[in-house]
JSON list of C-alpha atoms in Angstrom, two decimals:
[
{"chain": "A", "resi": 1, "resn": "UNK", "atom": "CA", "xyz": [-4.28, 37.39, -15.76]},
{"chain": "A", "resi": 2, "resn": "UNK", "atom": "CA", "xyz": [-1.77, 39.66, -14.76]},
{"chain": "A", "resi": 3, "resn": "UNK", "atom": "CA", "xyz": [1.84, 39.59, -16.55]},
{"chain": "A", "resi": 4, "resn": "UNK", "atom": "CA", "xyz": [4.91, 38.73, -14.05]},
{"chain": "A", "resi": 5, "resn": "UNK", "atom": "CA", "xyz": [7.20, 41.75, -13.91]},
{"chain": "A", "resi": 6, "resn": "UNK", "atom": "CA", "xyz": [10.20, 39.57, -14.28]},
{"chain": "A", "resi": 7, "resn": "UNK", "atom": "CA", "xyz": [10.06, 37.35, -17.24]},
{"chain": "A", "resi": 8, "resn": "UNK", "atom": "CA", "xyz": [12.76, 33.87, -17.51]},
{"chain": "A", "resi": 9, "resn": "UNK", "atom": "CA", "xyz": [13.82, 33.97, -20.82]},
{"chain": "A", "resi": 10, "resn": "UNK", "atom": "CA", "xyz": [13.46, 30.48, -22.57]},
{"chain": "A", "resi": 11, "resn": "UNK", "atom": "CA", "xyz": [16.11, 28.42, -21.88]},
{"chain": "A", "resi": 12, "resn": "UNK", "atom": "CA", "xyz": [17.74, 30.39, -19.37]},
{"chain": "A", "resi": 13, "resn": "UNK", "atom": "CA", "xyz": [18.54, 27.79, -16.25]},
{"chain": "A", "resi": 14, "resn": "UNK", "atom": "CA", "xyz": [22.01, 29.11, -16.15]},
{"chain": "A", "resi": 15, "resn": "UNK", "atom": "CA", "xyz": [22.79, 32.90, -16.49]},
{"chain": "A", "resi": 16, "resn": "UNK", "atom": "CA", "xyz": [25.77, 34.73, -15.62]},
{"chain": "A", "resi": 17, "resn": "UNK", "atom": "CA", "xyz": [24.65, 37.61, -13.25]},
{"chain": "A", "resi": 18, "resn": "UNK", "atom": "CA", "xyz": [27.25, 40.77, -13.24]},
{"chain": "A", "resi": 19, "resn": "UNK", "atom": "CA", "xyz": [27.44, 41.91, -9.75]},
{"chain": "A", "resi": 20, "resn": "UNK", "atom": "CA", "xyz": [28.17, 45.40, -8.59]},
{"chain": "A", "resi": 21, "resn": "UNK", "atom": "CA", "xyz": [27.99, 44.20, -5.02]},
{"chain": "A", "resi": 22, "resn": "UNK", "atom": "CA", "xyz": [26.35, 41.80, -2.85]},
{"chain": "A", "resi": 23, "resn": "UNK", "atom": "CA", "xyz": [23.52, 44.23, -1.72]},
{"chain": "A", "resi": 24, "resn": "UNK", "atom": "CA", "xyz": [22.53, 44.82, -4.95]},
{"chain": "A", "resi": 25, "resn": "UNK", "atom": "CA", "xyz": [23.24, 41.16, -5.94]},
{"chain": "A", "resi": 26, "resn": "UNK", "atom": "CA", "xyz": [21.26, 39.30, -2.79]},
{"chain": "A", "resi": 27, "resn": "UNK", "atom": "CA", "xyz": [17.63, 39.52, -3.79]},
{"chain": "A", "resi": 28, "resn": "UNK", "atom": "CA", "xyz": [18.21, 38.94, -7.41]},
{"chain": "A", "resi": 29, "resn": "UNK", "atom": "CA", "xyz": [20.14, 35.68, -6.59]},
{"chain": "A", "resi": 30, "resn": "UNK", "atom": "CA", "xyz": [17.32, 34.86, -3.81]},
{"chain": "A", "resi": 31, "resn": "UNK", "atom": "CA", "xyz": [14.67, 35.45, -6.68]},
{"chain": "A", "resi": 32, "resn": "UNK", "atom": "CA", "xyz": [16.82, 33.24, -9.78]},
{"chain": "A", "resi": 33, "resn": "UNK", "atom": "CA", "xyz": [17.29, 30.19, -7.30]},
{"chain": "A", "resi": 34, "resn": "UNK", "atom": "CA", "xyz": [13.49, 30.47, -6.39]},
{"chain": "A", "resi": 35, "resn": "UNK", "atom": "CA", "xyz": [12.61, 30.50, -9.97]},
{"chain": "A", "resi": 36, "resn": "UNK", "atom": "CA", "xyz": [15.11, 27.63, -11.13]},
{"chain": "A", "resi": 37, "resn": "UNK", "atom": "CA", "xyz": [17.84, 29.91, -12.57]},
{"chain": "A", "resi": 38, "resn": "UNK", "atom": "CA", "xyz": [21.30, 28.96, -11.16]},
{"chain": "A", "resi": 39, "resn": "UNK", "atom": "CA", "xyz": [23.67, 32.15, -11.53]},
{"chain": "A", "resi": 40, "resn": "UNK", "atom": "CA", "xyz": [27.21, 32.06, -11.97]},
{"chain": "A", "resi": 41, "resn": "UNK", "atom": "CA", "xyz": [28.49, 35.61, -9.90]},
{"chain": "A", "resi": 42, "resn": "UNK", "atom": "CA", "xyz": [31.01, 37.40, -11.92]},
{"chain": "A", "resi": 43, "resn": "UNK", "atom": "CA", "xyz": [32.41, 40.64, -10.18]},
{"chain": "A", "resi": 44, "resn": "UNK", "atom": "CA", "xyz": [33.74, 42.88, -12.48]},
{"chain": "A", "resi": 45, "resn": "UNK", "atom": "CA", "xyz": [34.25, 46.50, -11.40]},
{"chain": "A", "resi": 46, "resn": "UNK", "atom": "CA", "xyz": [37.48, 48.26, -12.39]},
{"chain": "A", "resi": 47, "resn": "UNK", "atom": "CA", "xyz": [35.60, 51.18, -12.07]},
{"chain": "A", "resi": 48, "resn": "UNK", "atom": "CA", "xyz": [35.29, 51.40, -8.10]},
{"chain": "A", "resi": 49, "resn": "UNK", "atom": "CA", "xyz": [38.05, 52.97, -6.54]},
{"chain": "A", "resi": 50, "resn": "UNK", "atom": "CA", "xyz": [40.08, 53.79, -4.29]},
{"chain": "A", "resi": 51, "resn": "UNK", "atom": "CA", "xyz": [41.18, 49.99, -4.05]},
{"chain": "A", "resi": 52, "resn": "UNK", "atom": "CA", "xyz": [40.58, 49.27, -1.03]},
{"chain": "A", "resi": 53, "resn": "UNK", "atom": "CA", "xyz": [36.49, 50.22, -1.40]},
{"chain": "A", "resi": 54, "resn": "UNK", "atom": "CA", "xyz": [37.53, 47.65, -4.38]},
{"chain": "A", "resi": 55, "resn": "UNK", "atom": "CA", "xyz": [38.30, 44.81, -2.14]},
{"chain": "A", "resi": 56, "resn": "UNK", "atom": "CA", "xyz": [35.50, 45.27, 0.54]},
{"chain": "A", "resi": 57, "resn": "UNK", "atom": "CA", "xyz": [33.02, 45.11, -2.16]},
{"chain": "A", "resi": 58, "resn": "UNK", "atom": "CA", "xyz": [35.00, 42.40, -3.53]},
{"chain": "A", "resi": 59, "resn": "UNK", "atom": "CA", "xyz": [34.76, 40.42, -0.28]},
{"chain": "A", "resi": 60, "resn": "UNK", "atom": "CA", "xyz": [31.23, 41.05, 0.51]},
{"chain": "A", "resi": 61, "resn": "UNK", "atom": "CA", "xyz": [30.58, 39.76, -2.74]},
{"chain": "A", "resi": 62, "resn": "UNK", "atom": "CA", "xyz": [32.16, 36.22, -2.70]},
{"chain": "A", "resi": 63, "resn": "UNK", "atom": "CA", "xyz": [31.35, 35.74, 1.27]},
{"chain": "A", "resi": 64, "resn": "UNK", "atom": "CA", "xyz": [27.69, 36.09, -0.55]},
{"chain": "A", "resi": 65, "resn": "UNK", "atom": "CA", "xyz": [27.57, 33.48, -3.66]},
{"chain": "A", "resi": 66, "resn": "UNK", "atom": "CA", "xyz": [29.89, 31.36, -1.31]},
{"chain": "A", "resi": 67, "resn": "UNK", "atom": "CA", "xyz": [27.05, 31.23, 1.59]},
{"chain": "A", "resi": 68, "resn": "UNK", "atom": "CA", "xyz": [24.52, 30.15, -1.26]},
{"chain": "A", "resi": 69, "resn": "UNK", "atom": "CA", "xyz": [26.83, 27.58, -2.66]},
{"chain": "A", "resi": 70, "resn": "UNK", "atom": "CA", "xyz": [27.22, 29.58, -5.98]},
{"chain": "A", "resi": 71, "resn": "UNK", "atom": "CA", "xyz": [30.11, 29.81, -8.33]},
{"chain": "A", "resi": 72, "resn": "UNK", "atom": "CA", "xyz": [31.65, 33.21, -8.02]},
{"chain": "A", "resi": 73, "resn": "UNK", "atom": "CA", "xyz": [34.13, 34.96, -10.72]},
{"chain": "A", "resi": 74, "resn": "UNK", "atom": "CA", "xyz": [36.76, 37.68, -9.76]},
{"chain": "A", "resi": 75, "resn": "UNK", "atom": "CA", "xyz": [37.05, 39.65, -12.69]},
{"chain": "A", "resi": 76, "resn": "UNK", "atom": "CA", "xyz": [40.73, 41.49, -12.98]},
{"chain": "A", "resi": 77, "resn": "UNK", "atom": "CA", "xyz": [41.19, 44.68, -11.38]},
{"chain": "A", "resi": 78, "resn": "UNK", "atom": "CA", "xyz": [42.61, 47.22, -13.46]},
{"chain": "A", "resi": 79, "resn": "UNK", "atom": "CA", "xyz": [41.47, 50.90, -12.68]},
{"chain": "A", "resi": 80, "resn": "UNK", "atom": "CA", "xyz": [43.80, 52.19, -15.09]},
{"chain": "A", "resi": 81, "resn": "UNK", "atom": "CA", "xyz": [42.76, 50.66, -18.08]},
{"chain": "A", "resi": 82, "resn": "UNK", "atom": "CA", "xyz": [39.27, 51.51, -16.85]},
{"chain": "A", "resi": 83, "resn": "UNK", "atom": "CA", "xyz": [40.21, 55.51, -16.97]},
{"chain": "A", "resi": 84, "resn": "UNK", "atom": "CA", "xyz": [41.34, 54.93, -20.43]},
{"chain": "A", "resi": 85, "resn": "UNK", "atom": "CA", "xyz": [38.09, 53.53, -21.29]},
{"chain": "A", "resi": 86, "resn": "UNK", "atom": "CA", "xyz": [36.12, 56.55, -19.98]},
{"chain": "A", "resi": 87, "resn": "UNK", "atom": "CA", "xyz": [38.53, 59.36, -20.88]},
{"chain": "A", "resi": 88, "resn": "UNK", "atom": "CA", "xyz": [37.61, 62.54, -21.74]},
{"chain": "A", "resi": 89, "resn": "UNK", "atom": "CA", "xyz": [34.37, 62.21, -20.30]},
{"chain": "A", "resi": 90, "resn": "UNK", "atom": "CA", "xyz": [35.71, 62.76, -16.55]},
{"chain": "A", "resi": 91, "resn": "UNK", "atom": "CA", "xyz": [33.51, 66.05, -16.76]},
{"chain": "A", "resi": 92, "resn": "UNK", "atom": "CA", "xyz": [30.05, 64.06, -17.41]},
{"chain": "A", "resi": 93, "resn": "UNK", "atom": "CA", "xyz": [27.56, 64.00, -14.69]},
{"chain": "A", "resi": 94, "resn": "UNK", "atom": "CA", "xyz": [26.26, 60.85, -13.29]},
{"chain": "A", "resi": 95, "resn": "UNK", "atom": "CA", "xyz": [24.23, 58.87, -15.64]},
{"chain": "A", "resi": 96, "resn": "UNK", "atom": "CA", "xyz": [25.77, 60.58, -18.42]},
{"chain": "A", "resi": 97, "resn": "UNK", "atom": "CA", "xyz": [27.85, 59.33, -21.24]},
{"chain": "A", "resi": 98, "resn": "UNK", "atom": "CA", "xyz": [30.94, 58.41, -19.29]},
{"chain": "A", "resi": 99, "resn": "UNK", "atom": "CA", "xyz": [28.29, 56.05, -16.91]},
{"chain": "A", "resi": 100, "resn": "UNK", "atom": "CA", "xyz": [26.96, 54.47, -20.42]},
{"chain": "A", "resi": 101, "resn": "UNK", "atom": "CA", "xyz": [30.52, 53.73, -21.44]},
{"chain": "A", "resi": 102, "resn": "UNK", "atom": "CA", "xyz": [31.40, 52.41, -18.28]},
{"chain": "A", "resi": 103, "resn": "UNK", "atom": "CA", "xyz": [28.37, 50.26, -18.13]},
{"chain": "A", "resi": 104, "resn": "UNK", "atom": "CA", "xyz": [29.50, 49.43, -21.98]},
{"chain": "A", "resi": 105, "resn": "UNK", "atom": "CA", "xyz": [32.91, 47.89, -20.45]},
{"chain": "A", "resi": 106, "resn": "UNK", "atom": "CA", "xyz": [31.68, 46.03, -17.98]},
{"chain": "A", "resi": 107, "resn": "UNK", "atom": "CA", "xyz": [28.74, 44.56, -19.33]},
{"chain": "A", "resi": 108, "resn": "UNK", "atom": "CA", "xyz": [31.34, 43.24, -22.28]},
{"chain": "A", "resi": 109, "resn": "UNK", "atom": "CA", "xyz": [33.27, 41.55, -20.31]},
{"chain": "A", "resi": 110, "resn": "UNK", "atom": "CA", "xyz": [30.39, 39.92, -18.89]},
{"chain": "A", "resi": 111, "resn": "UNK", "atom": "CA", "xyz": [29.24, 38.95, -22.33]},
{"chain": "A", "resi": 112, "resn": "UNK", "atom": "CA", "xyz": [33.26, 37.80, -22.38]},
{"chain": "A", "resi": 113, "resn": "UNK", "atom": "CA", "xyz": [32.99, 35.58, -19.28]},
{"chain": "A", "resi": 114, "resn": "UNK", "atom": "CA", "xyz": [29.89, 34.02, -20.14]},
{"chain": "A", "resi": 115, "resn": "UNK", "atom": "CA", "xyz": [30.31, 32.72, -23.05]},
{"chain": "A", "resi": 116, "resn": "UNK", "atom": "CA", "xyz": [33.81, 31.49, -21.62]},
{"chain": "A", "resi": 117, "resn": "UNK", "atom": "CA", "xyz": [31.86, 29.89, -19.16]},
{"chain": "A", "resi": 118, "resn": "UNK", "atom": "CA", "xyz": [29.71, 27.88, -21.79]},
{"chain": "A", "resi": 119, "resn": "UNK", "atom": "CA", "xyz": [26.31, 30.09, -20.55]},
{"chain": "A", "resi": 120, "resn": "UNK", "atom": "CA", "xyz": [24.34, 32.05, -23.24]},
{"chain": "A", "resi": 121, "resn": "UNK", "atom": "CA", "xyz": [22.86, 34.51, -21.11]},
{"chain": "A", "resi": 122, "resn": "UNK", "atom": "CA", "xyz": [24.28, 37.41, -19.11]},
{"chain": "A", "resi": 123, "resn": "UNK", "atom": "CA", "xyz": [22.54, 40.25, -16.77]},
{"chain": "A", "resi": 124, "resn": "UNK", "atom": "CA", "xyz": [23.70, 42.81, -14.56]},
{"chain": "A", "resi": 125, "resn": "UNK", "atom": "CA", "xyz": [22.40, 44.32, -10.89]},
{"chain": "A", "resi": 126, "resn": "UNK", "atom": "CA", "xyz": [23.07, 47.24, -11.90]},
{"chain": "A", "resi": 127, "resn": "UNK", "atom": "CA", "xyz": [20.15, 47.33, -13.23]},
{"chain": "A", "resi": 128, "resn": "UNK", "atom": "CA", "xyz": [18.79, 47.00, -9.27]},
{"chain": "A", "resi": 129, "resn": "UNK", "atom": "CA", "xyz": [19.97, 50.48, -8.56]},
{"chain": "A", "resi": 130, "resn": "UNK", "atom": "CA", "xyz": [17.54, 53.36, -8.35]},
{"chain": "A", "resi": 131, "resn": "UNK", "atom": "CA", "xyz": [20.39, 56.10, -9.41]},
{"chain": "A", "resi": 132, "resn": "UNK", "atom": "CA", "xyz": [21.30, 53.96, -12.35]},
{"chain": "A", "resi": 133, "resn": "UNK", "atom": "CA", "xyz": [19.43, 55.01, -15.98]},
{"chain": "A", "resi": 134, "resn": "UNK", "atom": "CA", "xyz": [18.14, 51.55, -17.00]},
{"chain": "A", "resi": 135, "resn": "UNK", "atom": "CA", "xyz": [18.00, 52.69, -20.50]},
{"chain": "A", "resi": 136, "resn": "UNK", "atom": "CA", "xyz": [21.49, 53.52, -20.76]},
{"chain": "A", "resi": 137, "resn": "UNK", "atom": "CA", "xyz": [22.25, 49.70, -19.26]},
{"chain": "A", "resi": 138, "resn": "UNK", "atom": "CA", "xyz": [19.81, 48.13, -22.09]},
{"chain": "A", "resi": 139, "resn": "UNK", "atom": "CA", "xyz": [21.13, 49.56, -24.76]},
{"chain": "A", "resi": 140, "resn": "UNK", "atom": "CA", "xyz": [24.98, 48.77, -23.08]},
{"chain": "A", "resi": 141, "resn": "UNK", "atom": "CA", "xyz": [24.04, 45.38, -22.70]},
{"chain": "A", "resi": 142, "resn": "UNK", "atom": "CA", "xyz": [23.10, 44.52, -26.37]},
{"chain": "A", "resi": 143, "resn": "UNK", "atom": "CA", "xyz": [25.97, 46.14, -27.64]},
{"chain": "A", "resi": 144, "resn": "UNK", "atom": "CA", "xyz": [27.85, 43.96, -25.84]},
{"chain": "A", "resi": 145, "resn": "UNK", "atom": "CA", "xyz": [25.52, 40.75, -26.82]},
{"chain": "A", "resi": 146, "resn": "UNK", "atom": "CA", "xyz": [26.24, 42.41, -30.38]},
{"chain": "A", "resi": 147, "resn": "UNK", "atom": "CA", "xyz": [30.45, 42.52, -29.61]},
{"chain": "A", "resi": 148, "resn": "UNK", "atom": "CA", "xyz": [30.40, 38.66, -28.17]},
{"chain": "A", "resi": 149, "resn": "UNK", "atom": "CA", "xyz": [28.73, 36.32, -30.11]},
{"chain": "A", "resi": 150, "resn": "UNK", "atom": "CA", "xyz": [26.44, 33.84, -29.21]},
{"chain": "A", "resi": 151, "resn": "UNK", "atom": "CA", "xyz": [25.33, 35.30, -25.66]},
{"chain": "A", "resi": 152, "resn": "UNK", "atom": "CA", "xyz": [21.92, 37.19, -24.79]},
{"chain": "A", "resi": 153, "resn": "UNK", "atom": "CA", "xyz": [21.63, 40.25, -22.68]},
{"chain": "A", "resi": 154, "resn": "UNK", "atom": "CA", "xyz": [19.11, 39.40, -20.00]},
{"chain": "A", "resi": 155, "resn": "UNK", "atom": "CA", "xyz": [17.38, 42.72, -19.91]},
{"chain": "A", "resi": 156, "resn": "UNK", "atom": "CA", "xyz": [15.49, 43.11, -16.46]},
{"chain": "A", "resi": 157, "resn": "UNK", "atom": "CA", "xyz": [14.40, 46.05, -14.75]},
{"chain": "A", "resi": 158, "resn": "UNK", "atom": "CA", "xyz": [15.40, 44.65, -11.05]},
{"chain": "A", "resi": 159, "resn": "UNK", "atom": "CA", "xyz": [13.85, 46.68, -8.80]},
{"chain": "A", "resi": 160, "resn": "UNK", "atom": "CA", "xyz": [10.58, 45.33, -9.48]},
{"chain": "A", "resi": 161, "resn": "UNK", "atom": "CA", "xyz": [8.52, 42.77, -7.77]},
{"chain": "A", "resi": 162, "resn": "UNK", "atom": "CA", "xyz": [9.36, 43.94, -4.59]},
{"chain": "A", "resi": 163, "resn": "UNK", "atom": "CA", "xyz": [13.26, 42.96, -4.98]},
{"chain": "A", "resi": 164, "resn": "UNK", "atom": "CA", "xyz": [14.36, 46.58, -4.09]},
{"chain": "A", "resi": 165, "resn": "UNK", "atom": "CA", "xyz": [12.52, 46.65, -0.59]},
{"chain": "A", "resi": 166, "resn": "UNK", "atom": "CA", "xyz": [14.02, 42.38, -0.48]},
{"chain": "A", "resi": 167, "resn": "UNK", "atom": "CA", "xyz": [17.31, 44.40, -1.09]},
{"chain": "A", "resi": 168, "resn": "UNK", "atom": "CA", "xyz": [17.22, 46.09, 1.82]},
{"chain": "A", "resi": 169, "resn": "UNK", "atom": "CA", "xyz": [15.84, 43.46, 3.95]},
{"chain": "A", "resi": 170, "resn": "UNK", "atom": "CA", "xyz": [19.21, 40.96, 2.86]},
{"chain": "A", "resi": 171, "resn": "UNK", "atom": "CA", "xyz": [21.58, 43.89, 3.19]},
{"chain": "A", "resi": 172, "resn": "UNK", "atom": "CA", "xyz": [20.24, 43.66, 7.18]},
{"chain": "A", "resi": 173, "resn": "UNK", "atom": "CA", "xyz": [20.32, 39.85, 7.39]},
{"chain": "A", "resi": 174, "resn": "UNK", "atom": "CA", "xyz": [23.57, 39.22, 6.23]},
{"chain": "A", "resi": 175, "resn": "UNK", "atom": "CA", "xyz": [25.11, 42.49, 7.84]},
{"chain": "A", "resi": 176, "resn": "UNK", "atom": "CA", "xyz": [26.51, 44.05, 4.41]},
{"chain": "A", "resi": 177, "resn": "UNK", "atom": "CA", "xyz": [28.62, 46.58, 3.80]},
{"chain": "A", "resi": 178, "resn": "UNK", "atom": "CA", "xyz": [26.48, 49.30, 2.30]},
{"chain": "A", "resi": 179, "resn": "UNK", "atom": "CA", "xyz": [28.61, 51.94, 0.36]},
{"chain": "A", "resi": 180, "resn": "UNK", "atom": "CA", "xyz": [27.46, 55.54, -0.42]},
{"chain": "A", "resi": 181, "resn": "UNK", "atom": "CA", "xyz": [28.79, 55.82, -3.41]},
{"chain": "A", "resi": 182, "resn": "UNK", "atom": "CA", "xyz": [28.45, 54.07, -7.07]},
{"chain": "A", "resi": 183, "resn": "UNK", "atom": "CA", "xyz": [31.89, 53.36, -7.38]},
{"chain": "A", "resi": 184, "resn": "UNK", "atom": "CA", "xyz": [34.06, 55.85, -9.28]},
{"chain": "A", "resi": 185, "resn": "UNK", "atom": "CA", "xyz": [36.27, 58.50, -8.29]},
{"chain": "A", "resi": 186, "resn": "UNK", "atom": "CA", "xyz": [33.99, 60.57, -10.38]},
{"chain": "A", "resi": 187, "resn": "UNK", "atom": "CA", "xyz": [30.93, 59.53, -8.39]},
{"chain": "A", "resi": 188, "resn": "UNK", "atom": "CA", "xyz": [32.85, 59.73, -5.35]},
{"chain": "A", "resi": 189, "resn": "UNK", "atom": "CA", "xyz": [32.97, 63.53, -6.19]},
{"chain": "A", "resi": 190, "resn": "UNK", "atom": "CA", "xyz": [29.08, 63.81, -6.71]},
{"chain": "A", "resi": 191, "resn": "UNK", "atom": "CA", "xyz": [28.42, 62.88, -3.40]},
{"chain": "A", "resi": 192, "resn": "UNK", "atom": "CA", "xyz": [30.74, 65.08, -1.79]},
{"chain": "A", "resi": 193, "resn": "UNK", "atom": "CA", "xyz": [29.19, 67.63, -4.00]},
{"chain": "A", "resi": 194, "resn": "UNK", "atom": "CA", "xyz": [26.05, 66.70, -2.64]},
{"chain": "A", "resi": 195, "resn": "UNK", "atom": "CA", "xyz": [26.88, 66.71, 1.05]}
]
C-alpha cells in the first residue's frame, strides 16, 4: 500500500496555517478542509515590502479564508523591526541565512498565535513554494515549537500530491494577485538582478 505524501498528525483537527499569500495558501486550505482539518489563517509577513505589495497580499489573503468561511488573523506589520531581525545579513543570497532567520521570525510568531489561539499545531505555505529551501523552514519551525511551548510544527512538504499544479489552478479561479517576488526588499533586488 502506498504511503500518502501528506500525513495528519494525530490530533490535529485544528491547525493554525501561516500564510504567505492566498496563492500559496488556496490548495493547502482546499486539501485541510477535505481531510477534516479546519485552519485558522494567520498572515504574518513583516518581511514583504514596499507596503503597499504588503496590503494587496494582505487583502487577497482575507478575501480568501473569508470566501471559505475561515477565521483569518492579521498579524502586525512592522518592517522595521523585521530589518532588525535580519541585519547584517542584507548581503545573503536568497535561501541563505538571512531567508532562515526570516523564516525563524515568522514561524515564531506563528508558534505565538497559536498557542494564543488555544491550537497545538502550526504550519506554514511557505513551505508550498518551489524557491523556498524546505530544510531551512523545518529546522525554523521546530525552533520555534522549541521557543513556544506546548505547540507542534506541522512539518509538510506542500507541493506534493499535486497541490502545486491545484495552486495554480485556484490562483486562476479566484483571479489572484500573483506577485513576482518573495517578499523582501532584498528579494525584490534578486529579481531585478535576474531580469
Amino acid at each position: 500500500m502506498k504511503k500518502p505524501v501528506i500525513i495528519v498528525p494525530e490530533g490535529a483537527h485544528e491547525v493554525l496555517l501561516h500564510a504567505c499569500c492566498a496563492p500559496c495558501s488556496s490548495a493547502i486550505v482546499e486539501w485541510m478542509l477535505a481531510h477534516g482539518v479546519r485552519p485558522t489563517i494567520f498572515y504574518y509577513n513583516p518581511n514583504i515590502y514596499p507596503r503597499e505589495e504588503y496590503d494587496i497580499r494582505k487583502n487577497e489573503s482575507k478575501r480568501h479564508a473569508e470566501s471559505l468561511g475561515l477565521r483569518w488573523i492579521d498579524g502586525d506589520y512592522d518592517h522595521e523591526a523585521w530589518r532588525r531581525g535580519v541585519c547584517g545579513l542584507e548581503g545573503e543570497p536568497e535561501r541563505g541565512r538571512r531567508c532562515e532567520q526570516c523564516f525563524v521570525l515568522r514561524l515564531t510568531a506563528a508558534a505565538r498565535e497559536a498557542r494564543q489561539q488555544g491550537l497545538r499545531y502550526f504550519t506554514t505555505t511557505l513551505a508550498s513554494s518551489r524557491w523556498k529551501s524546505l530544510e531551512q523552514i523545518e529546522r525554523a519551525g521546530h525552533l520555534a515549537e522549541q521557543a513556544v511551548e506546548g505547540t507542534c510544527f506541522w512539518a509538510q512538504n506542500w507541493r506534493k500530491g499535486g497541490l502545486y499544479e491545484r495552486r495554480n489552478q485556484l490562483l486562476k479561479d479566484f483571479g489572484f494577485y500573483n506577485q513576482q517576488y518573495c517578499g523582501c526588499e532584498f528579494s525584490m533586488r534578486a529579481v531585478d538582478k535576474d531580469k
